[in-house]
Coordinates of C-alpha atoms in Angstrom, one line a residue:
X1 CA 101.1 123.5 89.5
X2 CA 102.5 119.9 90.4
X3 CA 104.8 120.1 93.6
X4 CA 107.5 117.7 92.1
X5 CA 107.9 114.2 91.6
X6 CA 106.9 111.2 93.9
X7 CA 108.2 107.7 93.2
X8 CA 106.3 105.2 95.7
X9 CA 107.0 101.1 95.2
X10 CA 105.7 98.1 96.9
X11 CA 107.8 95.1 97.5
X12 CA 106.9 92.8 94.2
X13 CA 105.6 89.9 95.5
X14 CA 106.4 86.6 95.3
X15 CA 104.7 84.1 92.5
X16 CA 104.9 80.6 94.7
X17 CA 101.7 81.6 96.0
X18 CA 98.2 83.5 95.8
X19 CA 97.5 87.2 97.8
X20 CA 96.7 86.9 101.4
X21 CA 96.2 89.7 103.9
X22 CA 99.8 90.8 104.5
X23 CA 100.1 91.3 100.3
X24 CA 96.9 93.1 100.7
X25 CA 98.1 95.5 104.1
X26 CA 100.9 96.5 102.1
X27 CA 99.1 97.0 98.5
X28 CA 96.9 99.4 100.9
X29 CA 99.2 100.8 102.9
X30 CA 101.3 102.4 99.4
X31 CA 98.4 102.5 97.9
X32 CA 97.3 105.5 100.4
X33 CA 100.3 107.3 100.5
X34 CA 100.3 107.6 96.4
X35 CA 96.7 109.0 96.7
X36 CA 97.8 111.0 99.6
X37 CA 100.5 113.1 97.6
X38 CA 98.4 113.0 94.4
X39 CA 95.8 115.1 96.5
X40 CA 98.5 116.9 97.6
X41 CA 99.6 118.2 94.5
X42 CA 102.6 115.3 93.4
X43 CA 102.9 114.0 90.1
X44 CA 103.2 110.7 91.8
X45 CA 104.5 107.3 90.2
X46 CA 103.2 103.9 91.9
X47 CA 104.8 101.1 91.1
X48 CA 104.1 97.0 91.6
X49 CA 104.7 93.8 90.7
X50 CA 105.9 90.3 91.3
X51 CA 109.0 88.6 91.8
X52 CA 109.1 85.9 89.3
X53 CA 112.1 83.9 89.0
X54 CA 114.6 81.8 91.7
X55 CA 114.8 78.7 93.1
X56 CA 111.4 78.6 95.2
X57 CA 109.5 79.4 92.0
X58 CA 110.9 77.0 90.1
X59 CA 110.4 74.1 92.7
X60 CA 106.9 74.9 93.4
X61 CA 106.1 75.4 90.0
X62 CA 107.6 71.7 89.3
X63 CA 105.6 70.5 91.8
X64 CA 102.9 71.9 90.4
X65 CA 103.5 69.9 87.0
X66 CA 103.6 73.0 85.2
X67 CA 106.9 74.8 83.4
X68 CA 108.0 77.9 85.7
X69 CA 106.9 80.2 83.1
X70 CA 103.1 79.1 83.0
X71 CA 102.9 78.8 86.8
X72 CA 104.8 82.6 86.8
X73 CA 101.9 83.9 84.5
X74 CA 99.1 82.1 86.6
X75 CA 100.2 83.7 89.9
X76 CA 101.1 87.2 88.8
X77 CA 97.2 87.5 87.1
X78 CA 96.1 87.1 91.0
X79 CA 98.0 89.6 91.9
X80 CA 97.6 91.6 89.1
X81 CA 93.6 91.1 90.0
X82 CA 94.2 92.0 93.6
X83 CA 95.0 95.2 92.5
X84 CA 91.5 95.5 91.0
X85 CA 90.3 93.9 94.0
X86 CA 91.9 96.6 96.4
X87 CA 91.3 99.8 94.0
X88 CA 94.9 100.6 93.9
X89 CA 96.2 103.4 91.7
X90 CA 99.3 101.8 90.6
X91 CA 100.5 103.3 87.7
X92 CA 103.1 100.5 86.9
X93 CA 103.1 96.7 86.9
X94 CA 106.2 95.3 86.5
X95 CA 106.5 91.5 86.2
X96 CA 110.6 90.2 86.2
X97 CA 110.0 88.4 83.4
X98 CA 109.4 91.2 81.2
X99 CA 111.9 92.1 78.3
X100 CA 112.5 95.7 80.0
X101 CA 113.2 94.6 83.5
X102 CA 115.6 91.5 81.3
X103 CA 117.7 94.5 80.2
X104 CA 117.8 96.1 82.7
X105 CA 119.0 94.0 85.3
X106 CA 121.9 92.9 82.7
X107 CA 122.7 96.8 82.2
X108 CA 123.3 97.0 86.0
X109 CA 125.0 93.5 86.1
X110 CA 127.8 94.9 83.8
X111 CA 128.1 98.0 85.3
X112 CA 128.8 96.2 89.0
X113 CA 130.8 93.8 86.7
X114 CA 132.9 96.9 85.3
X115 CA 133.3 98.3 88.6
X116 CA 135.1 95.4 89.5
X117 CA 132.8 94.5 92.1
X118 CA 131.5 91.2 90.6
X119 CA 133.9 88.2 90.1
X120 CA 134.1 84.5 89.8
X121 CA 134.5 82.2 92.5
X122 CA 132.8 79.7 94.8
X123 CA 130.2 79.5 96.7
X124 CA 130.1 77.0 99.9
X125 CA 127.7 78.2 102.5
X126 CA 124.1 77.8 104.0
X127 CA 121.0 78.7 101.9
X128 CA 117.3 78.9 102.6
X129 CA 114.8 78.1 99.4
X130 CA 112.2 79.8 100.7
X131 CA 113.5 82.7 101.8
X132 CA 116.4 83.0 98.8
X133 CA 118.7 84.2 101.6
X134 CA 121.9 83.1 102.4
X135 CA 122.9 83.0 106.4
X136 CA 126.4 83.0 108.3
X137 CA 127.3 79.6 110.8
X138 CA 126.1 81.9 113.5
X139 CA 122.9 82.5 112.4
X140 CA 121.9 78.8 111.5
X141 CA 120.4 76.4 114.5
X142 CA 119.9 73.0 114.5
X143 CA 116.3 71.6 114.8
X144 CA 116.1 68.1 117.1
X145 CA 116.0 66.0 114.2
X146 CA 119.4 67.6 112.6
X147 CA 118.0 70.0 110.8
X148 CA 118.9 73.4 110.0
X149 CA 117.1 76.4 110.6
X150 CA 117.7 79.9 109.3
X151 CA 116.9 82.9 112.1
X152 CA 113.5 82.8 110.4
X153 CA 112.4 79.2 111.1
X154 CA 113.1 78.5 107.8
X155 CA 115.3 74.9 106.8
X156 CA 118.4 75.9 105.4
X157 CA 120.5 73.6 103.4
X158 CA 124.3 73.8 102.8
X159 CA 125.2 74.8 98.8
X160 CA 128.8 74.2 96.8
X161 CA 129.1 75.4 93.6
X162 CA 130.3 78.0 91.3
X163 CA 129.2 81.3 91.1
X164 CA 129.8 85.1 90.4
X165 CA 130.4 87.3 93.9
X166 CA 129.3 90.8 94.5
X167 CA 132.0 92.7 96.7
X168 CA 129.8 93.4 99.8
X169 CA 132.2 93.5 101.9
X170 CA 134.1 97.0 100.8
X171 CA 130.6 98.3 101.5
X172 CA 130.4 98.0 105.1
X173 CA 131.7 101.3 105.8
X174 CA 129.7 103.2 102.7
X175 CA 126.4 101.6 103.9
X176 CA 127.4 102.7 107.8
X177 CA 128.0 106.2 106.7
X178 CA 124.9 106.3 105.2
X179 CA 122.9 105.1 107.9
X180 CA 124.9 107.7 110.0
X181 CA 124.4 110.5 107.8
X182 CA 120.7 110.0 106.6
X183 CA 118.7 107.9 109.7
X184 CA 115.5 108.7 107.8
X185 CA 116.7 106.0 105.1
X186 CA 115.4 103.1 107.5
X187 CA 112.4 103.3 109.5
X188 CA 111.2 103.0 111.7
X189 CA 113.9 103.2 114.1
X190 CA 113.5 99.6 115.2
X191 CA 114.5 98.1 111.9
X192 CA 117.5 100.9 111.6
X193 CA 119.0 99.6 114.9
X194 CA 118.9 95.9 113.4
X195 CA 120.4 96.5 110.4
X196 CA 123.0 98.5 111.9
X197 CA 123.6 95.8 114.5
X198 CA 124.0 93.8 111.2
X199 CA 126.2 95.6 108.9
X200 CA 128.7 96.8 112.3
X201 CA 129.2 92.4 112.4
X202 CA 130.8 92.5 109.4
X203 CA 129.5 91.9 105.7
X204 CA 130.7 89.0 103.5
X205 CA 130.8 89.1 99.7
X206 CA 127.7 88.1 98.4
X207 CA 126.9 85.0 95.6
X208 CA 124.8 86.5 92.9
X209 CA 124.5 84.0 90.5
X210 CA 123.1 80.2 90.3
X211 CA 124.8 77.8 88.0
X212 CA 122.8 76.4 85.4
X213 CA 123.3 73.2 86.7
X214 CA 121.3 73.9 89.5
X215 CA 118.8 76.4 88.5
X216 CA 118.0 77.8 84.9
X217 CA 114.7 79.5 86.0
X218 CA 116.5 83.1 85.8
X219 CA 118.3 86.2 84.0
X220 CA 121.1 85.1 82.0
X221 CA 123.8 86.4 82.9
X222 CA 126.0 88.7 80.6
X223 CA 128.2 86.9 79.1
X224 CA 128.4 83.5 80.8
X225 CA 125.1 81.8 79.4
X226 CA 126.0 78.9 81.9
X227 CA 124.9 80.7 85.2
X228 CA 121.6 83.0 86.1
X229 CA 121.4 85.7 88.1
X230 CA 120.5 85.8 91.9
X231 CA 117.2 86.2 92.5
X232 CA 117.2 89.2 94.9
X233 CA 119.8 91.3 92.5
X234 CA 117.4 90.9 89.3
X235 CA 114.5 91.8 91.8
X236 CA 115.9 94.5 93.1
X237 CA 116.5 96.3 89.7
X238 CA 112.9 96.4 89.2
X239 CA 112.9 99.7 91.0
X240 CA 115.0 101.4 88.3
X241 CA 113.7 99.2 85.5
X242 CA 110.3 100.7 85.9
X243 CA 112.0 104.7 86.2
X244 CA 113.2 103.7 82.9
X245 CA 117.3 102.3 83.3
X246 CA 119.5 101.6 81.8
X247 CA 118.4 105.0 80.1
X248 CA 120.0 107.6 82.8
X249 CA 119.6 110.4 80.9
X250 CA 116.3 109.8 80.0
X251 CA 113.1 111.9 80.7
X252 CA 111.5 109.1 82.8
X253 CA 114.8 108.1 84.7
X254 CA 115.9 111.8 86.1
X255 CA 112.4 113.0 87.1
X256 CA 111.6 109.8 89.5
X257 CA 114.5 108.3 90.0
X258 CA 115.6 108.3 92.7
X259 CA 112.7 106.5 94.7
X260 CA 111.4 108.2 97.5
X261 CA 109.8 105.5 99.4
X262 CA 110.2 102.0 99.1
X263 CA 107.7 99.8 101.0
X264 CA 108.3 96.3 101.9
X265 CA 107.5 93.8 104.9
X266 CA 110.4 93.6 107.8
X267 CA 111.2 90.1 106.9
X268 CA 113.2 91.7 103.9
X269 CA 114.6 94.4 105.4
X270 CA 117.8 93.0 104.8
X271 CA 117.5 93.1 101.1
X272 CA 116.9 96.7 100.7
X273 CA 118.3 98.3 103.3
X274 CA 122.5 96.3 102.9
X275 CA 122.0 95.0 99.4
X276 CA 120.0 97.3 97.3
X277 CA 122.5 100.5 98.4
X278 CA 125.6 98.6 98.0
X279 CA 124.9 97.5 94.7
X280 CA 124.0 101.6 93.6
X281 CA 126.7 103.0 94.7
X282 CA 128.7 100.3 93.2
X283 CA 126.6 101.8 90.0
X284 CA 127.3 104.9 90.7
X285 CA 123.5 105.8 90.9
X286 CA 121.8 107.6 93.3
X287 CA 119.9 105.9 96.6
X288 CA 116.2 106.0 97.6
X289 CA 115.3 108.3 100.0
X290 CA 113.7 105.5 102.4
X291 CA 113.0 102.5 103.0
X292 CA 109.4 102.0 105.3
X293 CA 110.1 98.0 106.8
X294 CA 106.1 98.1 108.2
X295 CA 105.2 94.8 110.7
X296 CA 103.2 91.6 109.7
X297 CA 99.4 91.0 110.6
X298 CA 98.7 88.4 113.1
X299 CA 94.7 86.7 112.8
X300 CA 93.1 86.4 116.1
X301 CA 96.6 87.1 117.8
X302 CA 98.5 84.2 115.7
X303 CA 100.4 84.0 112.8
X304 CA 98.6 83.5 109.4
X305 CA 99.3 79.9 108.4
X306 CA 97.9 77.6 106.1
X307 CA 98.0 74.7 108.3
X308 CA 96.4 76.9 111.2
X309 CA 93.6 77.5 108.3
X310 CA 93.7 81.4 108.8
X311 CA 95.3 82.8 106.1
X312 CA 92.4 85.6 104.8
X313 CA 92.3 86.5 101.2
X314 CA 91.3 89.9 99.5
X315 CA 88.5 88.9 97.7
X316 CA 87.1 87.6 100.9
X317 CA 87.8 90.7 103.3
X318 CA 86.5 92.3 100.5
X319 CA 83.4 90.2 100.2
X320 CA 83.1 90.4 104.1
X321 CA 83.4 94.1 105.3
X322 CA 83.1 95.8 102.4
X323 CA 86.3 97.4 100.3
X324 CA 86.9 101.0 101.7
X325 CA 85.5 99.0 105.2
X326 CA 88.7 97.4 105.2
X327 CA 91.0 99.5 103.8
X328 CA 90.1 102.2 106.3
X329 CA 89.8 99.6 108.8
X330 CA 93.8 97.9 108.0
X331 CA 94.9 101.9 108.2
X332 CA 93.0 102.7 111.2
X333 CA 94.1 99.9 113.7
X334 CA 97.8 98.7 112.8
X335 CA 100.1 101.3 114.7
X336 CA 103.3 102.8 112.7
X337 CA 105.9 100.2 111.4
X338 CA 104.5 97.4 114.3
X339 CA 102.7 94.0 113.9
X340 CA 99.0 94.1 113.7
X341 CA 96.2 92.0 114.8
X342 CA 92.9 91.4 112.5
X343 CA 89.9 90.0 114.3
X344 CA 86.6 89.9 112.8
X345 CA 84.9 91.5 116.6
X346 CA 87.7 94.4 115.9
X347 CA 86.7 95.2 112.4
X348 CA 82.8 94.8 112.8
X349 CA 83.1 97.2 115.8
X350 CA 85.5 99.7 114.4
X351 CA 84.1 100.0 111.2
X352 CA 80.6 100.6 112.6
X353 CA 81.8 102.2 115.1
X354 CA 83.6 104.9 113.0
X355 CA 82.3 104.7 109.9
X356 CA 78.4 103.6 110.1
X357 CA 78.0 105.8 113.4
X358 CA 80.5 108.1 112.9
X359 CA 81.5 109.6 109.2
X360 CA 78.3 108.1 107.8
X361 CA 75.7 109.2 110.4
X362 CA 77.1 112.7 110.2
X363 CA 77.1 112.9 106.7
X364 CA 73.6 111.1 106.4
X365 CA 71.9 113.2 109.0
X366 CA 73.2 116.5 108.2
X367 CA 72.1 116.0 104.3
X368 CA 68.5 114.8 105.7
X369 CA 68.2 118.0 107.7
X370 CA 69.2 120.1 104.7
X371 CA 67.1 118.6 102.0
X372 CA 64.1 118.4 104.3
X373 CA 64.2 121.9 105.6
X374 CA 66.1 123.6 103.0
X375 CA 64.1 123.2 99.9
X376 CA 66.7 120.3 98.9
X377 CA 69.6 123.3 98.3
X378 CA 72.5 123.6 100.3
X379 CA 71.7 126.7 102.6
X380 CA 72.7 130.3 102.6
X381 CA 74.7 131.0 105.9
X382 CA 74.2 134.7 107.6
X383 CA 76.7 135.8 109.1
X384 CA 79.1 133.7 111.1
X385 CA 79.2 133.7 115.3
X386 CA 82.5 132.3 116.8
X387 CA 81.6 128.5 117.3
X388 CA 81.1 128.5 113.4
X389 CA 84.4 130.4 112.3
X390 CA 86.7 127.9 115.1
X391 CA 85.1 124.8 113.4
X392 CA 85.3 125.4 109.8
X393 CA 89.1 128.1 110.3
X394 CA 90.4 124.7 112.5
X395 CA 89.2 122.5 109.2
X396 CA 90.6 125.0 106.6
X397 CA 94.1 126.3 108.3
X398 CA 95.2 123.3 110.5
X399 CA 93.6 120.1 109.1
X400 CA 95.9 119.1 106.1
X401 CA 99.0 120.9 107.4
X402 CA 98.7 118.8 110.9
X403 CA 97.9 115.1 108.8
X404 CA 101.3 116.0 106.2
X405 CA 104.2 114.9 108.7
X406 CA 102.0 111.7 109.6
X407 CA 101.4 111.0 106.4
X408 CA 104.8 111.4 105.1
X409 CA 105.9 109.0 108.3
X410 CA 103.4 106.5 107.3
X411 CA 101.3 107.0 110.6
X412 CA 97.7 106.8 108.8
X413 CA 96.4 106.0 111.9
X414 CA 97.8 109.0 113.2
X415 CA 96.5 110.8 110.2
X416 CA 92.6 109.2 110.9
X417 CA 92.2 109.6 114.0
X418 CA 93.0 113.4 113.4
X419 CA 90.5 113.7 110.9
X420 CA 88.2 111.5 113.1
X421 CA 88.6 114.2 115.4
X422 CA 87.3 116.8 113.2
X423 CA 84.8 114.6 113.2
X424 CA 83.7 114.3 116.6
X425 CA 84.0 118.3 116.9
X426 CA 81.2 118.5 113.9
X427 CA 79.1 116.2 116.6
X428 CA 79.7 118.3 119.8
X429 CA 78.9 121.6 117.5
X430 CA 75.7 119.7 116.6
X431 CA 74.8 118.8 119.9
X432 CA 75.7 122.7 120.8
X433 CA 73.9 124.4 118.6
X434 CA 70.9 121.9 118.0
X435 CA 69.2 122.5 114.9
X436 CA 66.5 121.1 114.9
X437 CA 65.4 123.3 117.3
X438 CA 66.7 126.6 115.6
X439 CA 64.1 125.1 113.0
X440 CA 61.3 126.6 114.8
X441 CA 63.0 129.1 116.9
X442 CA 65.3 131.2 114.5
X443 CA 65.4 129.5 111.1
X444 CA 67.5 131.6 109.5
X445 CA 70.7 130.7 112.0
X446 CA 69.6 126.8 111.2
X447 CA 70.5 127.2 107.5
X448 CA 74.0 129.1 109.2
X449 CA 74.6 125.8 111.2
X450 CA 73.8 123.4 108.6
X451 CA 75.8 125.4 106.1
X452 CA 79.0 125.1 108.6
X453 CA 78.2 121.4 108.9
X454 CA 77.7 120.5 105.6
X455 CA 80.9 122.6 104.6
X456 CA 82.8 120.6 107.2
X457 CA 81.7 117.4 105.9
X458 CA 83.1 118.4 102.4
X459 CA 86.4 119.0 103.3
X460 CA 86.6 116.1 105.7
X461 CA 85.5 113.7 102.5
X462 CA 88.2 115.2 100.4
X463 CA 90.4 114.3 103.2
X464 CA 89.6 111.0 103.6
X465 CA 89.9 110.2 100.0
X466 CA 93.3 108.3 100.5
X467 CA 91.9 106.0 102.5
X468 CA 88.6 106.0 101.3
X469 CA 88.5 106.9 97.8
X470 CA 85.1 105.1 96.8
X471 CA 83.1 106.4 99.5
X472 CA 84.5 110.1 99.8
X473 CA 83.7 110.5 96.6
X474 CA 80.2 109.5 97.1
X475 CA 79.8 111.8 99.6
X476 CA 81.3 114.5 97.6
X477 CA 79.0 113.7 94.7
X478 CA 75.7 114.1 97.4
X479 CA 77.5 117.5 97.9
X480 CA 77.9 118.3 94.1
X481 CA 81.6 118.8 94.3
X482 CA 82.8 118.9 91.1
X483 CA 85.6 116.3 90.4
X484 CA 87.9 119.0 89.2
X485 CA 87.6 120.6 93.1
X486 CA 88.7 117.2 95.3
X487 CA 92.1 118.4 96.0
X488 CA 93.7 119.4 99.1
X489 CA 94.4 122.5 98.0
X490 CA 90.5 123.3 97.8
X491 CA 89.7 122.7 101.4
X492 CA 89.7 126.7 101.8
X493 CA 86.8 129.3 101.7
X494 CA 88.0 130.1 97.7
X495 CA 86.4 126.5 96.9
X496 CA 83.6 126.6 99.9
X497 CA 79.8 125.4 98.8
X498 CA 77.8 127.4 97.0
X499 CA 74.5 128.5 98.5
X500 CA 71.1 127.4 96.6
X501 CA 73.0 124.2 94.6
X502 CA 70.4 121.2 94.9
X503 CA 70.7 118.3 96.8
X504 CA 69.2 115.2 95.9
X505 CA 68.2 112.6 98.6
X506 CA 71.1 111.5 100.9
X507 CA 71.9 107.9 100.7
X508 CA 73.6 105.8 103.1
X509 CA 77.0 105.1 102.7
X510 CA 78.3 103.3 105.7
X511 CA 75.6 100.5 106.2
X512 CA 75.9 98.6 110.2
X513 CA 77.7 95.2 109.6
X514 CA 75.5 92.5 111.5
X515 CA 75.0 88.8 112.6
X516 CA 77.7 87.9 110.2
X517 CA 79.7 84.1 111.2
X518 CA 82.9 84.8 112.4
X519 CA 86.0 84.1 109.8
X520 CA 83.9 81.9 107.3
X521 CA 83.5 84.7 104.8
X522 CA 86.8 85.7 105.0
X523 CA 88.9 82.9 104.8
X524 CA 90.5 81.9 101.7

């Protein structure tokens, strides 16, 4: 029996450019937590997608020489292929250009219009391209040569024209309220503080629409053909769009909506966590339950950059290290909601570290023990002593219970290094009970140890399935786990291994990464 609805989204990514790393971290990153409550008994829906419309798209497409529609379709089929790439479960893809998200973003338009919280004015003020951000006089610099710069690093410019207004401003006390009442809609804490810093300033009314004179790459808007929507209010919507709005009494719309996690990089914080809320409950619709703002991921301690040459792509990590490799390795080593480093020495020796010396050479050895000295059949135990019943009761009573509250606060390494520690205990009972020597000196408590072992090693594969959902299940296949039986819910005795079921000949699944060049393969 399902446990309820889950309603996970990415950010939808930008079409200016191709997938690097960070597109990747957070692709992951959701990707694991939708597995995670799947296993867990969720009926779970994934969603992502790009962002295809704005200014920046339009400009790069142009200088491109290509119309902003072909250069949207080119760009969205890379990501659409990282996803491939990655192995992530999405169940949704939602591209802004689509007719649904199109009517969707027009249904909410008119609503915030009806409300009377959309109107006509004009817009003089500072704007960055690249970001599609506006930013108050004191949050622009000057550069040496007269520039602008947004609080970003990005060049602002200043804009004057006509445009429709959203009433932010009568939301500053709503949105604080919220924050007050519900702290676990921002995390982690660090970006809650800045946005509350923010919003306590004061919030201006915000321009939501680009005359056609200056941009046509967008959503019409209703009823005034001669100006498009803002990009971050039609991207926004694709949150509901894909729950199925403007139908709210729709089957889709009230079993997911609302979202229960939205994930995005910090750098848009801003967008979800002021914008997004103001404009549902100027819709009168409810508000996700949280936002998770995680950090950016420096390369060999800088900043990815195209001009430093060290932007990695997915297909090359991928290529490099292998894909569960990397996945596991991106969960295991960038701490809750902080900025990461990636360094080819850190992956090479974590991943062989962990998963070539530590899950694989468990798993390996343990199967070569039982299929030479137990007629290739996993072993009948006799009767359990108390080493055997603390290891398998910790594995079966505390394991998944102890990983849910990480899990649900997006601290996966939190959540592997737990199950890492199961890990670790299966090698001390090893090195305990030694059976290798039992062969010879009491055979039948050998089959009892390798049985514990082996058992162990099933539910710790199941339970790394989130994370590693490739190579778990190989190791539950060695173990002849049916697929029906991969669920949280059977790491119990009721589902254990069944005595006398053959084996065939374990194979590797963690090879060593060696003497591979630094970078090269990565890079992309």
């Amino acid at each position: 029996m399902s446990k309820g609805p889950f309603y996970i989204t990415t950010a939808i990514s930008y079409v200016n450019g191709v997938p690097h790393l960070g597109h990747a971290y957070e692709a992951i990153l959701t990707d694991v937590m939708a597995r995670f409550k799947r296993l867990d008994g969720y009926d779970v829906l994934f969603l992502t997608g790009t962002d295809e419309h704005g200014e920046k798209v339009a400009k790069t497409a142009e200088k491109n020489g290509m119309s902003p529609k072909a250069f949207a379709d080119q760009n969205a089929a890379h990501f659409q292929a990282m996803t491939k790439t990655l192995n992530i479960s999405n169940d949704d893809f939602i591209r802004t250009t689509q007719e649904r998200h199109y009517a969707a973003s027009q249904a909410l338009w008119t609503k915030l219009q009806e409300k009377g919280d959309i109107f006509p004015s004009k817009y003089e003020g500072w704007y960055s391209v690249r970001e599609e951000a506006y930013f108050t006089e004191d949050e622009v610099k000057e550069g040496a040569n007269g520039q602008k710069f947004g609080p970003n690093g990005t060049e602002v410019l200043w804009v004057e024209e006509p445009s429709y207004f959203f009433r932010l401003s009568a939301y500053s006390d709503k949105l604080l309220e919220l924050y007050e009442k519900h702290p676990e809609f921002i995390q982690p804490q660090s970006r809650r503080n800045e946005i509350i810093s923010f919003v306590k300033r004061g919030l201006k009314d915000l321009s939501v629409s680009r005359h056609k004179s200056r941009l046509e790459w967008g959503i019409p808007v209703p009823g005034d053909p001669e100006h498009v929507m803002y990009v971050w209010l039609d991207a926004l919507t694709n949150y509901i769009t894909v729950a199925g709005y403007p139908e709210e009494n729709g089957e889709k719309f009230q079993k997911f909506w609302p979202a229960d996690r939205h994930v995005i990089g910090k750098d848009i914080s801003r967008f979800h966590c002021i914008y997004w809320p103001a404009f549902l409950i100027s819709a009168g619709l409810d508000l996700p339950q949280a936002v998770f703002a995680h950090g950016f991921i420096n390369v060999q301690g800088e900043k990815m950059s195209k001009s430093v040459g060290n932007v990695l792509s997915p297909d090359g990590l991928v290529e490099t290290y292998g894909l569960d490799q990397i996945r596991y390795f991106l969960m295991r080593e960038i701490p809750h909601g902080q900025d990461g480093n990636f360094s080819h020495e850190q992956a090479i020796a974590r991943i062989n570290a962990d998963l070539a010396n530590g899950l694989g050479n468990l798993a390996q050895r343990t199967l070569s023990m039982i299929h030479k000295n137990c007629d290739a059949a996993i072993p009948a135990p006799g009767s359990y002593e108390e080493a055997d019943k603390a290891l398998l009761s910790q594995i079966y009573e505390k394991l998944i219970p102890g990983l849910r509250p990480q899990a649900d606060a997006f601290q996966f390494h939190n959540v592997l290094a737990n199950i890492w520690k199961e890990i670790s205990d299966c090698d001390s009972y090893i090195d305990t009970m030694v059976p290798w020597k039992l062969k010879k000196e009491d055979p039948a408590r050998m089959q009892t140890v390798l049985y514990v072992l082996v058992e162990a090693i099933r539910c710790i594969a199941i339970a790394t399935q989130p994370v590693m959902p490739q190579s778990s299940g190989k190791i539950l296949d060695q173990l002849g786990v049916p697929p029906g039986e991969r669920l949280f819910a059977h790491i119990d005795a009721a589902h254990a291994l069944k005595s006398g079921s053959k084996i065939d000949a374990p194979q590797g699944v963690f090879p060593r990464i060696v003497e591979l060049e630094p970078q090269k393969e990565a890079a992309g």
